[in-house]
């Protein structure tokens, strides 16, 4: 299905997207004969031109499940032109301007500033003429009413409401459109996550009846078609033995239910969209079996080389990224990824993602084809990415295309640490600070050399200890002869 959100070029350091979906009734074909009086023909022509379009929350990245409205650039009643920015949406990694793909009037705002909505949910209504504004506002009211009515059962039973099948049945308005989607020749409309589930479980999405707004197919619809029991049902089954257990056993799980009283003077702060995405990724990484290998690297030559090239704008991060890319060329398995647990992929590109702490979260801008770029060009590219990351203006491919991640806390004096493996990658390198270390040679003579400890966390399903040890040896040799990075 062709996407309703069309990316455009980068303008004023912000990514823009176009969106809108028609909600009007199917119009008669232009060649259909209308054998009526002139008066009735005029009324028919008016009906053909009437269009009310729904503005959906766009999917700004492959991992985005919901978005937050940062601000509405336009207000209700404003006349819009095709290609004009309408709203600023905060995704899990960046803020993006979203522009309309149609001319019209912003008749109603469904989701206000500061509020969140799932991907594919309506956030506004676009009318074609002033005569349709009243009808558009009525549609906006129907959009907000089901969500408010569904909040009541959610409060009564928060666990089963979100994933159980009876939830769509309670909300009556979406039911008729879902049948229309399955019976009519219209295009199948589904959320990105629903499409992903359908592919995983080999479900023909064309045959699934959607229960979302205007027949949109949701993840719950696909799970139901695949015969997958909802998580809530599983939790109910699991809770059955607990109820039949002795009173002491039943008291144990109920003890943590009441939250501890907050410390006087403390405050609770909700996660930002970016923090929620980071938390989700960290939890997801726990499902991957990992192991860690540490390796000391002598940095006397590296320190001298850095002092010489930093005057030309070269950063230590760029040097480490370039050295890692050169080593990955010789050890491609460390650059591989395993996503399904049944096979792994040798990535054709070496894209080094580097962790950067920004206000309100963590992001990993990606140095694409780091092995092919000149060291000086790589440093320039890195500075541009950092500036865009701190302004929250990275494009999706600039933060979600990494094949290997580098995290450097050496600049803060940290001598060693372990990093958590990002989902979808094979390894992440944690670099500590370079510090003077007393060493003894084979003849028993002592000397002082600068050393830094490098720890790598890797996916043990595809990378083994010998693979990682060989990679670290190559990485160490590159840094001990850093002049080779400028060749």
Coordinates of N, CA, C and O in Angstrom, one line a residue, residues 23-26 173-189 206 208-217:
X23 N -11.7 11.1 3.8 CA -12.8 10.4 4.6 C -14.1 10.5 3.8 O -15.1 10.0 4.3
X24 N -14.1 11.2 2.7 CA -15.4 11.4 2.0 C -15.9 10.1 1.4 O -15.1 9.1 1.2
X25 N -17.2 10.0 1.1 CA -17.7 8.9 0.4 C -17.2 8.7 -1.0 O -16.8 9.7 -1.6
X26 N -17.1 7.5 -1.5 CA -16.6 7.3 -2.8 C -17.4 8.1 -3.8 O -18.6 8.1 -3.8
X173 N -18.8 2.9 17.5 CA -18.6 3.6 16.3 C -17.7 3.0 15.3 O -17.9 3.0 14.1
X174 N -16.5 2.4 15.7 CA -15.6 1.8 14.7 C -16.1 0.6 14.0 O -15.6 0.2 13.0
X175 N -17.2 -0.1 14.6 CA -17.6 -1.4 14.0 C -18.0 -1.3 12.6 O -17.6 -2.1 11.7
X176 N -19.0 -0.4 12.2 CA -19.4 -0.4 10.8 C -18.3 -0.2 9.8 O -18.3 -0.9 8.8
X177 N -17.4 0.8 10.0 CA -16.4 1.0 9.0 C -15.5 -0.3 8.8 O -15.0 -0.5 7.7
X178 N -15.3 -1.1 9.9 CA -14.5 -2.3 9.7 C -15.1 -3.3 8.8 O -14.4 -3.9 8.0
X179 N -16.4 -3.4 8.8 CA -17.0 -4.3 7.8 C -16.9 -3.8 6.4 O -16.7 -4.5 5.5
X180 N -17.0 -2.5 6.3 CA -16.9 -1.9 5.0 C -15.5 -2.1 4.4 O -15.4 -2.3 3.2
X181 N -14.5 -2.2 5.2 CA -13.2 -2.4 4.7 C -13.0 -3.8 4.2 O -12.4 -4.1 3.2
X182 N -13.7 -4.8 4.9 CA -13.5 -6.1 4.5 C -14.4 -6.5 3.2 O -14.1 -7.3 2.5
X183 N -15.5 -5.8 3.1 CA -16.4 -6.1 2.0 C -16.2 -5.3 0.7 O -16.4 -5.8 -0.4
X184 N -15.8 -4.1 0.8 CA -15.6 -3.2 -0.3 C -14.2 -3.4 -1.0 O -13.3 -4.0 -0.5
X185 N -14.1 -2.8 -2.1 CA -12.8 -2.9 -2.9 C -11.8 -1.9 -2.5 O -10.8 -1.6 -3.2
X186 N -12.0 -1.2 -1.3 CA -11.0 -0.2 -0.9 C -9.7 -0.8 -0.5 O -9.6 -2.0 -0.2
X187 N -8.7 0.1 -0.4 CA -7.3 -0.4 0.0 C -7.3 -0.8 1.4 O -8.0 -0.2 2.2
X188 N -6.4 -1.8 1.7 CA -6.3 -2.2 3.1 C -5.4 -1.2 3.8 O -4.3 -0.8 3.4
X189 N -5.9 -0.7 5.0 CA -5.2 0.3 5.8 C -4.8 -0.4 7.1 O -5.7 -0.9 7.8
X206 N -4.9 -8.9 3.9 CA -6.1 -8.5 3.1 C -7.4 -9.2 3.6 O -8.4 -8.6 3.4
X208 N -7.9 -9.7 6.9 CA -8.2 -9.3 8.3 C -9.2 -8.2 8.4 O -9.1 -7.2 7.6
X209 N -10.1 -8.3 9.3 CA -11.1 -7.2 9.5 C -10.6 -6.3 10.5 O -10.3 -6.7 11.6
X210 N -10.4 -5.0 10.1 CA -9.9 -4.0 11.1 C -10.9 -3.5 12.0 O -12.0 -3.3 11.7
X211 N -10.5 -3.3 13.3 CA -11.4 -2.7 14.3 C -10.9 -1.3 14.7 O -11.5 -0.8 15.6
X212 N -9.9 -0.8 14.1 CA -9.4 0.6 14.4 C -10.3 1.6 13.8 O -11.3 1.3 13.1
X213 N -9.9 2.9 13.9 CA -10.6 4.0 13.3 C -10.8 3.8 11.8 O -9.8 3.6 11.1
X214 N -12.0 3.9 11.3 CA -12.3 3.7 9.8 C -11.7 2.4 9.3 O -11.2 2.4 8.2
X215 N -11.9 1.4 10.0 CA -11.5 0.1 9.6 C -10.0 -0.2 9.5 O -9.5 -1.2 8.9
X216 N -9.2 0.6 10.2 CA -7.7 0.4 10.2 C -7.4 -0.9 11.0 O -7.9 -1.1 12.1
X217 N -6.5 -1.7 10.4 CA -6.1 -2.9 11.0 C -5.1 -2.7 12.1 O -4.1 -2.1 11.8

